[in-house]
JSON list of C-alpha atoms and ligand atoms in Angstrom, two decimals:
[
{"chain": "A", "resi": 1, "resn": "MET", "atom": "CA", "xyz": [7.74, 12.96, -8.19]},
{"chain": "A", "resi": 2, "resn": "LYS", "atom": "CA", "xyz": [4.61, 14.38, -6.77]},
{"chain": "A", "resi": 3, "resn": "ILE", "atom": "CA", "xyz": [2.77, 13.24, -3.66]},
{"chain": "A", "resi": 4, "resn": "THR", "atom": "CA", "xyz": [-0.62, 14.31, -2.66]},
{"chain": "A", "resi": 5, "resn": "VAL", "atom": "CA", "xyz": [-1.50, 13.33, 0.98]},
{"chain": "A", "resi": 6, "resn": "LEU", "atom": "CA", "xyz": [-5.15, 13.48, 1.86]},
{"chain": "A", "resi": 7, "resn": "THR", "atom": "CA", "xyz": [-5.69, 13.68, 5.56]},
{"chain": "A", "resi": 8, "resn": "LEU", "atom": "CA", "xyz": [-7.71, 15.12, 8.45]},
{"chain": "A", "resi": 9, "resn": "PHE", "atom": "CA", "xyz": [-4.49, 16.06, 10.31]},
{"chain": "A", "resi": 10, "resn": "PRO", "atom": "CA", "xyz": [-2.24, 18.02, 8.05]},
{"chain": "A", "resi": 11, "resn": "ASP", "atom": "CA", "xyz": [-0.17, 19.06, 10.98]},
{"chain": "A", "resi": 12, "resn": "MET", "atom": "CA", "xyz": [0.82, 15.35, 11.60]},
{"chain": "A", "resi": 13, "resn": "ILE", "atom": "CA", "xyz": [2.45, 15.35, 8.02]},
{"chain": "A", "resi": 14, "resn": "LYS", "atom": "CA", "xyz": [3.79, 18.88, 7.43]},
{"chain": "A", "resi": 15, "resn": "PRO", "atom": "CA", "xyz": [6.43, 19.27, 10.18]},
{"chain": "A", "resi": 16, "resn": "VAL", "atom": "CA", "xyz": [7.80, 15.86, 9.37]},
{"chain": "A", "resi": 17, "resn": "ILE", "atom": "CA", "xyz": [8.23, 16.42, 5.49]},
{"chain": "A", "resi": 18, "resn": "SER", "atom": "CA", "xyz": [9.93, 19.72, 6.13]},
{"chain": "A", "resi": 19, "resn": "GLN", "atom": "CA", "xyz": [12.94, 18.00, 7.85]},
{"chain": "A", "resi": 20, "resn": "SER", "atom": "CA", "xyz": [16.00, 16.16, 6.86]},
{"chain": "A", "resi": 21, "resn": "ILE", "atom": "CA", "xyz": [16.19, 14.36, 3.43]},
{"chain": "A", "resi": 22, "resn": "ILE", "atom": "CA", "xyz": [12.49, 14.67, 2.64]},
{"chain": "A", "resi": 23, "resn": "GLY", "atom": "CA", "xyz": [12.88, 18.48, 3.27]},
{"chain": "A", "resi": 24, "resn": "ARG", "atom": "CA", "xyz": [15.89, 18.81, 1.24]},
{"chain": "A", "resi": 25, "resn": "ALA", "atom": "CA", "xyz": [14.41, 16.81, -1.77]},
{"chain": "A", "resi": 26, "resn": "ILE", "atom": "CA", "xyz": [11.48, 19.24, -1.67]},
{"chain": "A", "resi": 27, "resn": "TYR", "atom": "CA", "xyz": [13.84, 22.26, -1.58]},
{"chain": "A", "resi": 28, "resn": "GLU", "atom": "CA", "xyz": [15.73, 20.97, -4.51]},
{"chain": "A", "resi": 29, "resn": "LYS", "atom": "CA", "xyz": [12.49, 20.29, -6.38]},
{"chain": "A", "resi": 30, "resn": "LYS", "atom": "CA", "xyz": [13.08, 16.69, -6.71]},
{"chain": "A", "resi": 31, "resn": "LEU", "atom": "CA", "xyz": [10.03, 16.11, -4.93]},
{"chain": "A", "resi": 32, "resn": "GLN", "atom": "CA", "xyz": [6.71, 18.05, -4.38]},
{"chain": "A", "resi": 33, "resn": "ILE", "atom": "CA", "xyz": [4.34, 17.03, -1.48]},
{"chain": "A", "resi": 34, "resn": "ASP", "atom": "CA", "xyz": [0.76, 18.61, -1.25]},
{"chain": "A", "resi": 35, "resn": "VAL", "atom": "CA", "xyz": [-1.03, 18.11, 2.01]},
{"chain": "A", "resi": 36, "resn": "ILE", "atom": "CA", "xyz": [-4.73, 18.51, 1.58]},
{"chain": "A", "resi": 37, "resn": "ASP", "atom": "CA", "xyz": [-7.34, 18.26, 4.55]},
{"chain": "A", "resi": 38, "resn": "TYR", "atom": "CA", "xyz": [-10.20, 16.50, 3.13]},
{"chain": "A", "resi": 39, "resn": "ARG", "atom": "CA", "xyz": [-12.57, 17.80, 5.92]},
{"chain": "A", "resi": 40, "resn": "THR", "atom": "CA", "xyz": [-12.68, 20.92, 3.62]},
{"chain": "A", "resi": 41, "resn": "PHE", "atom": "CA", "xyz": [-14.55, 18.86, 1.06]},
{"chain": "A", "resi": 42, "resn": "SER", "atom": "CA", "xyz": [-17.35, 17.92, 3.36]},
{"chain": "A", "resi": 43, "resn": "LEU", "atom": "CA", "xyz": [-20.59, 19.27, 2.17]},
{"chain": "A", "resi": 44, "resn": "ASN", "atom": "CA", "xyz": [-22.01, 19.10, 5.81]},
{"chain": "A", "resi": 45, "resn": "LYS", "atom": "CA", "xyz": [-22.49, 22.37, 7.37]},
{"chain": "A", "resi": 46, "resn": "HIS", "atom": "CA", "xyz": [-20.39, 21.45, 10.32]},
{"chain": "A", "resi": 47, "resn": "HIS", "atom": "CA", "xyz": [-17.77, 19.94, 8.04]},
{"chain": "A", "resi": 48, "resn": "LYS", "atom": "CA", "xyz": [-18.39, 16.49, 9.60]},
{"chain": "A", "resi": 49, "resn": "VAL", "atom": "CA", "xyz": [-16.63, 13.73, 7.75]},
{"chain": "A", "resi": 50, "resn": "ASP", "atom": "CA", "xyz": [-17.95, 10.61, 9.91]},
{"chain": "A", "resi": 51, "resn": "ASP", "atom": "CA", "xyz": [-21.15, 9.08, 11.03]},
{"chain": "A", "resi": 52, "resn": "THR", "atom": "CA", "xyz": [-22.41, 6.06, 12.95]},
{"chain": "A", "resi": 53, "resn": "PRO", "atom": "CA", "xyz": [-22.13, 2.75, 11.25]},
{"chain": "A", "resi": 54, "resn": "TYR", "atom": "CA", "xyz": [-25.29, 1.09, 9.64]},
{"chain": "A", "resi": 55, "resn": "GLY", "atom": "CA", "xyz": [-26.23, -2.01, 11.60]},
{"chain": "A", "resi": 56, "resn": "GLY", "atom": "CA", "xyz": [-25.05, -0.48, 14.74]},
{"chain": "A", "resi": 57, "resn": "GLY", "atom": "CA", "xyz": [-21.91, -0.88, 16.82]},
{"chain": "A", "resi": 58, "resn": "ALA", "atom": "CA", "xyz": [-19.11, 1.28, 18.44]},
{"chain": "A", "resi": 59, "resn": "GLY", "atom": "CA", "xyz": [-17.23, 4.07, 16.88]},
{"chain": "A", "resi": 60, "resn": "MET", "atom": "CA", "xyz": [-17.67, 6.23, 13.85]},
{"chain": "A", "resi": 61, "resn": "VAL", "atom": "CA", "xyz": [-17.09, 5.59, 10.15]},
{"chain": "A", "resi": 62, "resn": "LEU", "atom": "CA", "xyz": [-15.50, 7.87, 7.67]},
{"chain": "A", "resi": 63, "resn": "GLN", "atom": "CA", "xyz": [-18.00, 8.80, 4.91]},
{"chain": "A", "resi": 64, "resn": "ALA", "atom": "CA", "xyz": [-17.18, 8.41, 1.27]},
{"chain": "A", "resi": 65, "resn": "GLU", "atom": "CA", "xyz": [-18.21, 11.77, 0.05]},
{"chain": "A", "resi": 66, "resn": "PRO", "atom": "CA", "xyz": [-15.51, 14.05, 1.42]},
{"chain": "A", "resi": 67, "resn": "VAL", "atom": "CA", "xyz": [-12.87, 11.53, 0.51]},
{"chain": "A", "resi": 68, "resn": "VAL", "atom": "CA", "xyz": [-14.07, 11.04, -3.17]},
{"chain": "A", "resi": 69, "resn": "ARG", "atom": "CA", "xyz": [-14.66, 14.86, -3.63]},
{"chain": "A", "resi": 70, "resn": "ALA", "atom": "CA", "xyz": [-11.22, 15.57, -2.27]},
{"chain": "A", "resi": 71, "resn": "LEU", "atom": "CA", "xyz": [-9.71, 12.87, -4.67]},
{"chain": "A", "resi": 72, "resn": "ARG", "atom": "CA", "xyz": [-11.37, 14.37, -7.64]},
{"chain": "A", "resi": 73, "resn": "ALA", "atom": "CA", "xyz": [-10.26, 17.69, -6.97]},
{"chain": "A", "resi": 74, "resn": "VAL", "atom": "CA", "xyz": [-6.59, 16.69, -7.16]},
{"chain": "A", "resi": 75, "resn": "GLU", "atom": "CA", "xyz": [-5.12, 17.83, -10.53]},
{"chain": "A", "resi": 76, "resn": "GLY", "atom": "CA", "xyz": [-4.10, 14.68, -12.41]},
{"chain": "A", "resi": 77, "resn": "HIS", "atom": "CA", "xyz": [-6.00, 12.43, -10.15]},
{"chain": "A", "resi": 78, "resn": "GLU", "atom": "CA", "xyz": [-7.09, 10.18, -13.18]},
{"chain": "A", "resi": 79, "resn": "LYS", "atom": "CA", "xyz": [-3.44, 9.23, -13.87]},
{"chain": "A", "resi": 80, "resn": "ALA", "atom": "CA", "xyz": [-2.10, 9.28, -10.35]},
{"chain": "A", "resi": 81, "resn": "LEU", "atom": "CA", "xyz": [-1.51, 6.01, -8.44]},
{"chain": "A", "resi": 82, "resn": "LYS", "atom": "CA", "xyz": [-4.05, 6.21, -5.62]},
{"chain": "A", "resi": 83, "resn": "ILE", "atom": "CA", "xyz": [-3.20, 4.40, -2.37]},
{"chain": "A", "resi": 84, "resn": "LEU", "atom": "CA", "xyz": [-5.36, 3.74, 0.57]},
{"chain": "A", "resi": 85, "resn": "MET", "atom": "CA", "xyz": [-3.62, 3.41, 3.98]},
{"chain": "A", "resi": 86, "resn": "THR", "atom": "CA", "xyz": [-5.30, 0.72, 6.02]},
{"chain": "A", "resi": 87, "resn": "PRO", "atom": "CA", "xyz": [-4.27, -2.06, 8.34]},
{"chain": "A", "resi": 88, "resn": "GLN", "atom": "CA", "xyz": [-6.20, -4.40, 5.98]},
{"chain": "A", "resi": 89, "resn": "GLY", "atom": "CA", "xyz": [-3.86, -3.59, 3.11]},
{"chain": "A", "resi": 90, "resn": "GLU", "atom": "CA", "xyz": [-1.01, -5.49, 1.59]},
{"chain": "A", "resi": 91, "resn": "PRO", "atom": "CA", "xyz": [1.83, -5.69, 4.19]},
{"chain": "A", "resi": 92, "resn": "TYR", "atom": "CA", "xyz": [4.40, -2.99, 3.06]},
{"chain": "A", "resi": 93, "resn": "LYS", "atom": "CA", "xyz": [7.83, -4.12, 1.77]},
{"chain": "A", "resi": 94, "resn": "GLN", "atom": "CA", "xyz": [11.05, -2.61, 0.38]},
{"chain": "A", "resi": 95, "resn": "SER", "atom": "CA", "xyz": [9.98, -4.07, -2.99]},
{"chain": "A", "resi": 96, "resn": "GLN", "atom": "CA", "xyz": [6.76, -1.93, -3.04]},
{"chain": "A", "resi": 97, "resn": "ALA", "atom": "CA", "xyz": [8.90, 1.11, -2.00]},
{"chain": "A", "resi": 98, "resn": "LYS", "atom": "CA", "xyz": [10.95, 0.46, -5.15]},
{"chain": "A", "resi": 99, "resn": "ALA", "atom": "CA", "xyz": [7.92, 0.27, -7.40]},
{"chain": "A", "resi": 100, "resn": "LEU", "atom": "CA", "xyz": [6.31, 3.34, -5.96]},
{"chain": "A", "resi": 101, "resn": "SER", "atom": "CA", "xyz": [9.55, 5.36, -6.47]},
{"chain": "A", "resi": 102, "resn": "LYS", "atom": "CA", "xyz": [9.10, 5.04, -10.09]},
{"chain": "A", "resi": 103, "resn": "ALA", "atom": "CA", "xyz": [5.62, 6.71, -10.09]},
{"chain": "A", "resi": 104, "resn": "GLU", "atom": "CA", "xyz": [5.00, 10.23, -11.25]},
{"chain": "A", "resi": 105, "resn": "HIS", "atom": "CA", "xyz": [2.29, 11.00, -9.00]},
{"chain": "A", "resi": 106, "resn": "LEU", "atom": "CA", "xyz": [1.09, 9.27, -5.72]},
{"chain": "A", "resi": 107, "resn": "ILE", "atom": "CA", "xyz": [-2.05, 10.29, -3.96]},
{"chain": "A", "resi": 108, "resn": "ILE", "atom": "CA", "xyz": [-2.19, 8.78, -0.38]},
{"chain": "A", "resi": 109, "resn": "LEU", "atom": "CA", "xyz": [-5.41, 8.62, 1.73]},
{"chain": "A", "resi": 110, "resn": "CYS", "atom": "CA", "xyz": [-5.08, 8.54, 5.50]},
{"chain": "A", "resi": 111, "resn": "GLY", "atom": "CA", "xyz": [-8.03, 7.05, 7.19]},
{"chain": "A", "resi": 112, "resn": "HIS", "atom": "CA", "xyz": [-9.01, 7.89, 10.69]},
{"chain": "A", "resi": 113, "resn": "TYR", "atom": "CA", "xyz": [-11.68, 6.66, 13.05]},
{"chain": "A", "resi": 114, "resn": "GLU", "atom": "CA", "xyz": [-12.76, 2.94, 13.42]},
{"chain": "A", "resi": 115, "resn": "GLY", "atom": "CA", "xyz": [-12.83, 2.70, 9.67]},
{"chain": "A", "resi": 116, "resn": "PHE", "atom": "CA", "xyz": [-14.14, 3.93, 6.49]},
{"chain": "A", "resi": 117, "resn": "ASP", "atom": "CA", "xyz": [-17.22, 3.31, 4.34]},
{"chain": "A", "resi": 118, "resn": "GLU", "atom": "CA", "xyz": [-16.40, 0.37, 2.18]},
{"chain": "A", "resi": 119, "resn": "ARG", "atom": "CA", "xyz": [-17.70, 2.07, -0.87]},
{"chain": "A", "resi": 120, "resn": "ILE", "atom": "CA", "xyz": [-14.37, 4.26, -0.71]},
{"chain": "A", "resi": 121, "resn": "ARG", "atom": "CA", "xyz": [-12.35, 1.17, -1.84]},
{"chain": "A", "resi": 122, "resn": "PRO", "atom": "CA", "xyz": [-13.17, 1.17, -5.67]},
{"chain": "A", "resi": 123, "resn": "TYR", "atom": "CA", "xyz": [-11.58, 4.63, -6.00]},
{"chain": "A", "resi": 124, "resn": "PHE", "atom": "CA", "xyz": [-8.19, 3.35, -4.93]},
{"chain": "A", "resi": 125, "resn": "ASP", "atom": "CA", "xyz": [-5.54, 1.41, -6.90]},
{"chain": "A", "resi": 126, "resn": "GLN", "atom": "CA", "xyz": [-3.70, -0.16, -3.83]},
{"chain": "A", "resi": 127, "resn": "GLU", "atom": "CA", "xyz": [-4.12, -0.69, -0.24]},
{"chain": "A", "resi": 128, "resn": "ILE", "atom": "CA", "xyz": [-1.19, -0.54, 2.08]},
{"chain": "A", "resi": 129, "resn": "SER", "atom": "CA", "xyz": [-0.56, -1.59, 5.70]},
{"chain": "A", "resi": 130, "resn": "ILE", "atom": "CA", "xyz": [2.76, -0.89, 7.37]},
{"chain": "A", "resi": 131, "resn": "GLY", "atom": "CA", "xyz": [2.58, -3.97, 9.73]},
{"chain": "A", "resi": 132, "resn": "ASP", "atom": "CA", "xyz": [0.60, -6.18, 12.14]},
{"chain": "A", "resi": 133, "resn": "TYR", "atom": "CA", "xyz": [-0.38, -3.52, 14.68]},
{"chain": "A", "resi": 134, "resn": "VAL", "atom": "CA", "xyz": [-3.08, -0.88, 14.79]},
{"chain": "A", "resi": 135, "resn": "LEU", "atom": "CA", "xyz": [-2.41, 2.88, 14.50]},
{"chain": "A", "resi": 136, "resn": "THR", "atom": "CA", "xyz": [-4.83, 5.73, 15.52]},
{"chain": "A", "resi": 137, "resn": "GLY", "atom": "CA", "xyz": [-4.87, 6.78, 11.88]},
{"chain": "A", "resi": 138, "resn": "GLY", "atom": "CA", "xyz": [-3.01, 6.35, 8.48]},
{"chain": "A", "resi": 139, "resn": "GLU", "atom": "CA", "xyz": [-0.75, 9.55, 8.86]},
{"chain": "A", "resi": 140, "resn": "VAL", "atom": "CA", "xyz": [2.25, 7.86, 10.61]},
{"chain": "A", "resi": 141, "resn": "ALA", "atom": "CA", "xyz": [1.89, 4.94, 7.98]},
{"chain": "A", "resi": 142, "resn": "ALA", "atom": "CA", "xyz": [1.73, 7.36, 5.14]},
{"chain": "A", "resi": 143, "resn": "LEU", "atom": "CA", "xyz": [5.08, 9.07, 6.35]},
{"chain": "A", "resi": 144, "resn": "VAL", "atom": "CA", "xyz": [6.64, 5.65, 6.39]},
{"chain": "A", "resi": 145, "resn": "VAL", "atom": "CA", "xyz": [5.60, 5.02, 2.70]},
{"chain": "A", "resi": 146, "resn": "ILE", "atom": "CA", "xyz": [6.63, 8.64, 1.70]},
{"chain": "A", "resi": 147, "resn": "ASP", "atom": "CA", "xyz": [10.10, 8.20, 3.45]},
{"chain": "A", "resi": 148, "resn": "SER", "atom": "CA", "xyz": [10.95, 4.78, 2.17]},
{"chain": "A", "resi": 149, "resn": "THR", "atom": "CA", "xyz": [9.89, 5.84, -1.40]},
{"chain": "A", "resi": 150, "resn": "ILE", "atom": "CA", "xyz": [11.63, 9.12, -1.90]},
{"chain": "A", "resi": 151, "resn": "ARG", "atom": "CA", "xyz": [14.95, 7.99, -0.75]},
{"chain": "A", "resi": 152, "resn": "LEU", "atom": "CA", "xyz": [15.03, 5.77, -3.76]},
{"chain": "A", "resi": 153, "resn": "ILE", "atom": "CA", "xyz": [14.36, 8.52, -6.25]},
{"chain": "A", "resi": 154, "resn": "PRO", "atom": "CA", "xyz": [17.64, 9.04, -8.16]},
{"chain": "A", "resi": 155, "resn": "GLY", "atom": "CA", "xyz": [19.53, 12.07, -6.85]},
{"chain": "A", "resi": 156, "resn": "VAL", "atom": "CA", "xyz": [17.72, 12.41, -3.39]},
{"chain": "A", "resi": 157, "resn": "LEU", "atom": "CA", "xyz": [20.46, 10.51, -1.50]},
{"chain": "A", "resi": 158, "resn": "ASN", "atom": "CA", "xyz": [24.06, 11.44, -2.16]},
{"chain": "A", "resi": 159, "resn": "LYS", "atom": "CA", "xyz": [25.50, 9.16, -4.79]},
{"chain": "A", "resi": 160, "resn": "ASP", "atom": "CA", "xyz": [27.87, 7.26, -2.51]},
{"chain": "A", "resi": 161, "resn": "ALA", "atom": "CA", "xyz": [24.85, 6.11, -0.38]},
{"chain": "A", "resi": 162, "resn": "SER", "atom": "CA", "xyz": [23.99, 3.31, -2.75]},
{"chain": "A", "resi": 163, "resn": "HIS", "atom": "CA", "xyz": [20.64, 1.78, -1.99]},
{"chain": "A", "resi": 164, "resn": "GLU", "atom": "CA", "xyz": [22.02, -1.58, -3.38]},
{"chain": "A", "resi": 165, "resn": "GLU", "atom": "CA", "xyz": [23.53, -2.20, 0.05]},
{"chain": "A", "resi": 166, "resn": "ASP", "atom": "CA", "xyz": [20.45, -1.51, 1.99]},
{"chain": "A", "resi": 167, "resn": "SER", "atom": "CA", "xyz": [19.01, -4.00, 4.23]},
{"chain": "A", "resi": 168, "resn": "PHE", "atom": "CA", "xyz": [16.26, -5.82, 2.33]},
{"chain": "A", "resi": 169, "resn": "SER", "atom": "CA", "xyz": [17.26, -4.62, -1.13]},
{"chain": "A", "resi": 170, "resn": "ASP", "atom": "CA", "xyz": [18.91, -8.05, -1.61]},
{"chain": "A", "resi": 171, "resn": "GLY", "atom": "CA", "xyz": [16.67, -9.70, 0.98]},
{"chain": "A", "resi": 172, "resn": "LEU", "atom": "CA", "xyz": [19.45, -9.75, 3.62]},
{"chain": "A", "resi": 173, "resn": "LEU", "atom": "CA", "xyz": [20.01, -7.55, 6.48]},
{"chain": "A", "resi": 174, "resn": "GLU", "atom": "CA", "xyz": [23.01, -5.18, 6.49]},
{"chain": "A", "resi": 175, "resn": "TYR", "atom": "CA", "xyz": [26.46, -5.99, 7.74]},
{"chain": "A", "resi": 176, "resn": "PRO", "atom": "CA", "xyz": [27.91, -4.30, 10.87]},
{"chain": "A", "resi": 177, "resn": "HIS", "atom": "CA", "xyz": [29.25, -0.67, 10.55]},
{"chain": "A", "resi": 178, "resn": "TYR", "atom": "CA", "xyz": [32.09, 0.86, 12.41]},
{"chain": "A", "resi": 179, "resn": "THR", "atom": "CA", "xyz": [33.79, 4.28, 12.52]},
{"chain": "A", "resi": 180, "resn": "ARG", "atom": "CA", "xyz": [36.59, 5.94, 14.79]},
{"chain": "A", "resi": 181, "resn": "PRO", "atom": "CA", "xyz": [37.90, 5.23, 17.26]},
{"chain": "A", "resi": 182, "resn": "PRO", "atom": "CA", "xyz": [39.42, 1.84, 16.61]},
{"chain": "A", "resi": 183, "resn": "VAL", "atom": "CA", "xyz": [38.74, 0.76, 20.18]},
{"chain": "A", "resi": 184, "resn": "TYR", "atom": "CA", "xyz": [35.75, 2.07, 22.12]},
{"chain": "A", "resi": 185, "resn": "GLU", "atom": "CA", "xyz": [35.49, 1.01, 25.83]},
{"chain": "A", "resi": 186, "resn": "GLY", "atom": "CA", "xyz": [37.28, -2.32, 25.08]},
{"chain": "A", "resi": 187, "resn": "GLN", "atom": "CA", "xyz": [35.36, -3.00, 21.97]},
{"chain": "A", "resi": 188, "resn": "ALA", "atom": "CA", "xyz": [37.65, -3.28, 18.94]},
{"chain": "A", "resi": 189, "resn": "VAL", "atom": "CA", "xyz": [36.87, -2.79, 15.31]},
{"chain": "A", "resi": 190, "resn": "PRO", "atom": "CA", "xyz": [37.41, -6.10, 13.45]},
{"chain": "A", "resi": 191, "resn": "ASP", "atom": "CA", "xyz": [41.05, -6.27, 12.07]},
{"chain": "A", "resi": 192, "resn": "VAL", "atom": "CA", "xyz": [39.83, -6.89, 8.55]},
{"chain": "A", "resi": 193, "resn": "LEU", "atom": "CA", "xyz": [38.15, -3.46, 8.22]},
{"chain": "A", "resi": 194, "resn": "LEU", "atom": "CA", "xyz": [41.45, -1.91, 8.98]},
{"chain": "A", "resi": 195, "resn": "SER", "atom": "CA", "xyz": [43.30, -4.15, 6.59]},
{"chain": "A", "resi": 196, "resn": "GLY", "atom": "CA", "xyz": [42.76, -2.04, 3.44]},
{"chain": "A", "resi": 197, "resn": "HIS", "atom": "CA", "xyz": [42.18, -5.33, 1.65]},
{"chain": "A", "resi": 198, "resn": "HIS", "atom": "CA", "xyz": [39.05, -4.58, -0.44]},
{"chain": "A", "resi": 199, "resn": "GLN", "atom": "CA", "xyz": [38.32, -8.11, -1.42]},
{"chain": "A", "resi": 200, "resn": "ALA", "atom": "CA", "xyz": [38.56, -9.52, 2.17]},
{"chain": "A", "resi": 201, "resn": "ILE", "atom": "CA", "xyz": [36.37, -6.72, 3.51]},
{"chain": "A", "resi": 202, "resn": "ALA", "atom": "CA", "xyz": [33.75, -7.42, 0.88]},
{"chain": "A", "resi": 203, "resn": "SER", "atom": "CA", "xyz": [33.70, -11.10, 1.68]},
{"chain": "A", "resi": 204, "resn": "TRP", "atom": "CA", "xyz": [33.70, -10.39, 5.51]},
{"chain": "A", "resi": 205, "resn": "ARG", "atom": "CA", "xyz": [30.66, -8.04, 5.06]},
{"chain": "A", "resi": 206, "resn": "ARG", "atom": "CA", "xyz": [28.70, -10.48, 2.72]},
{"chain": "A", "resi": 207, "resn": "ALA", "atom": "CA", "xyz": [29.26, -13.30, 5.41]},
{"chain": "A", "resi": 208, "resn": "GLU", "atom": "CA", "xyz": [28.27, -11.09, 8.22]},
{"chain": "A", "resi": 209, "resn": "SER", "atom": "CA", "xyz": [25.24, -9.96, 6.36]},
{"chain": "A", "resi": 210, "resn": "ILE", "atom": "CA", "xyz": [24.29, -13.57, 5.97]},
{"chain": "A", "resi": 211, "resn": "LYS", "atom": "CA", "xyz": [24.98, -14.58, 9.54]},
{"chain": "A", "resi": 212, "resn": "ARG", "atom": "CA", "xyz": [22.95, -11.66, 10.87]},
{"chain": "A", "resi": 213, "resn": "THR", "atom": "CA", "xyz": [20.06, -12.55, 8.64]},
{"chain": "A", "resi": 214, "resn": "ARG", "atom": "CA", "xyz": [20.24, -16.24, 9.82]},
{"chain": "A", "resi": 215, "resn": "THR", "atom": "CA", "xyz": [20.05, -15.39, 13.50]},
{"chain": "A", "resi": 216, "resn": "ARG", "atom": "CA", "xyz": [17.76, -12.35, 13.52]},
{"chain": "A", "resi": 217, "resn": "ARG", "atom": "CA", "xyz": [15.37, -13.09, 10.61]},
{"chain": "A", "resi": 218, "resn": "PRO", "atom": "CA", "xyz": [15.08, -16.80, 9.93]},
{"chain": "A", "resi": 219, "resn": "ASP", "atom": "CA", "xyz": [12.16, -15.90, 7.61]},
{"chain": "A", "resi": 220, "resn": "LEU", "atom": "CA", "xyz": [14.25, -13.71, 5.31]},
{"chain": "A", "resi": 221, "resn": "TYR", "atom": "CA", "xyz": [17.21, -16.28, 5.56]},
{"chain": "A", "resi": 222, "resn": "GLU", "atom": "CA", "xyz": [14.90, -19.18, 4.32]},
{"chain": "A", "resi": 223, "resn": "ALA", "atom": "CA", "xyz": [13.78, -17.01, 1.35]},
{"chain": "A", "resi": 224, "resn": "TYR", "atom": "CA", "xyz": [17.44, -16.27, 0.68]},
{"chain": "A", "resi": 225, "resn": "LEU", "atom": "CA", "xyz": [18.45, -19.90, 0.76]},
{"chain": "A", "resi": 226, "resn": "LYS", "atom": "CA", "xyz": [15.58, -20.65, -1.79]},
{"chain": "A", "resi": 227, "resn": "ARG", "atom": "CA", "xyz": [16.69, -18.01, -4.10]},
{"chain": "A", "resi": 228, "resn": "GLN", "atom": "CA", "xyz": [20.16, -19.28, -4.12]},
{"chain": "A", "resi": 229, "resn": "LYS", "atom": "CA", "xyz": [18.76, -22.77, -5.09]},
{"chain": "A", "resi": 230, "resn": "ASN", "atom": "CA", "xyz": [16.49, -21.37, -8.00]},
{"chain": "A", "resi": 231, "resn": "PRO", "atom": "CA", "xyz": [17.68, -17.93, -8.92]},
{"chain": "B", "resi": 1, "resn": "6GU", "atom": "CL1", "xyz": [-1.99, 2.06, 7.06]},
{"chain": "B", "resi": 1, "resn": "6GU", "atom": "N1", "xyz": [-3.37, 2.44, 9.24]},
{"chain": "B", "resi": 1, "resn": "6GU", "atom": "C1", "xyz": [-3.71, 2.14, 10.56]},
{"chain": "B", "resi": 1, "resn": "6GU", "atom": "N2", "xyz": [-4.68, 2.89, 11.18]},
{"chain": "B", "resi": 1, "resn": "6GU", "atom": "N3", "xyz": [-3.03, 1.23, 11.29]},
{"chain": "B", "resi": 1, "resn": "6GU", "atom": "C2", "xyz": [-2.12, 0.50, 10.61]},
{"chain": "B", "resi": 1, "resn": "6GU", "atom": "C3", "xyz": [-1.75, 0.78, 9.30]},
{"chain": "B", "resi": 1, "resn": "6GU", "atom": "C4", "xyz": [-2.53, 1.67, 8.61]},
{"chain": "B", "resi": 1, "resn": "6GU", "atom": "N4", "xyz": [-0.69, -0.07, 8.95]},
{"chain": "B", "resi": 1, "resn": "6GU", "atom": "C5", "xyz": [-0.57, -0.84, 10.07]},
{"chain": "B", "resi": 1, "resn": "6GU", "atom": "N5", "xyz": [-1.32, -0.43, 11.02]}
]
């Protein structure tokens, strides 16, 4: 997979993608990430990319020109899936991460300032928001999309780490995990996990997963019950 990130703050992206699983995926050539500063595409002599809003009001608005010029300079941009990061986008879910992980090339635009010129919108295929709160810019949100997507590319995680068991992959939260020691400051590992009885362990985990979803995420639990009724 190839990901092109268009941003005014490349240094918010680069150190993060060099680390851990994303860093390893790049090193192993399962992933290529290009980070492009679209300020360099500004035709303004001061490389300005924003201006005051027509109609007045506070703050600055990102201009269409540098963004669209940067987009058109990306090799393969016609075929790539072009994503605009904005709090006005579709709320991001695991199901979208799954869909994006199948793409060959993603181009992700990180907005900044109060907003962007409305005329940028038609150049993008999808708009994504990572939740109902406002960030200073799209960079952190883009990293969320990148991280959640690339871990679903076959071979990026070790093969034992199945995503089938992830929280959300079947619409339920994950069951509790334990490792050594068997008792930690008075808290014991549930006996069933030490029993070696694989069927009993699987049933316990499923039940815990359902219980945890019901108490912590009633919204997900309702959706799960509906699916049980009409699969
Ligand atoms: Cl994608 N951008 C910004 N600036 N804020 C957000 C967001 C994106 N998603 C949630 N909040």
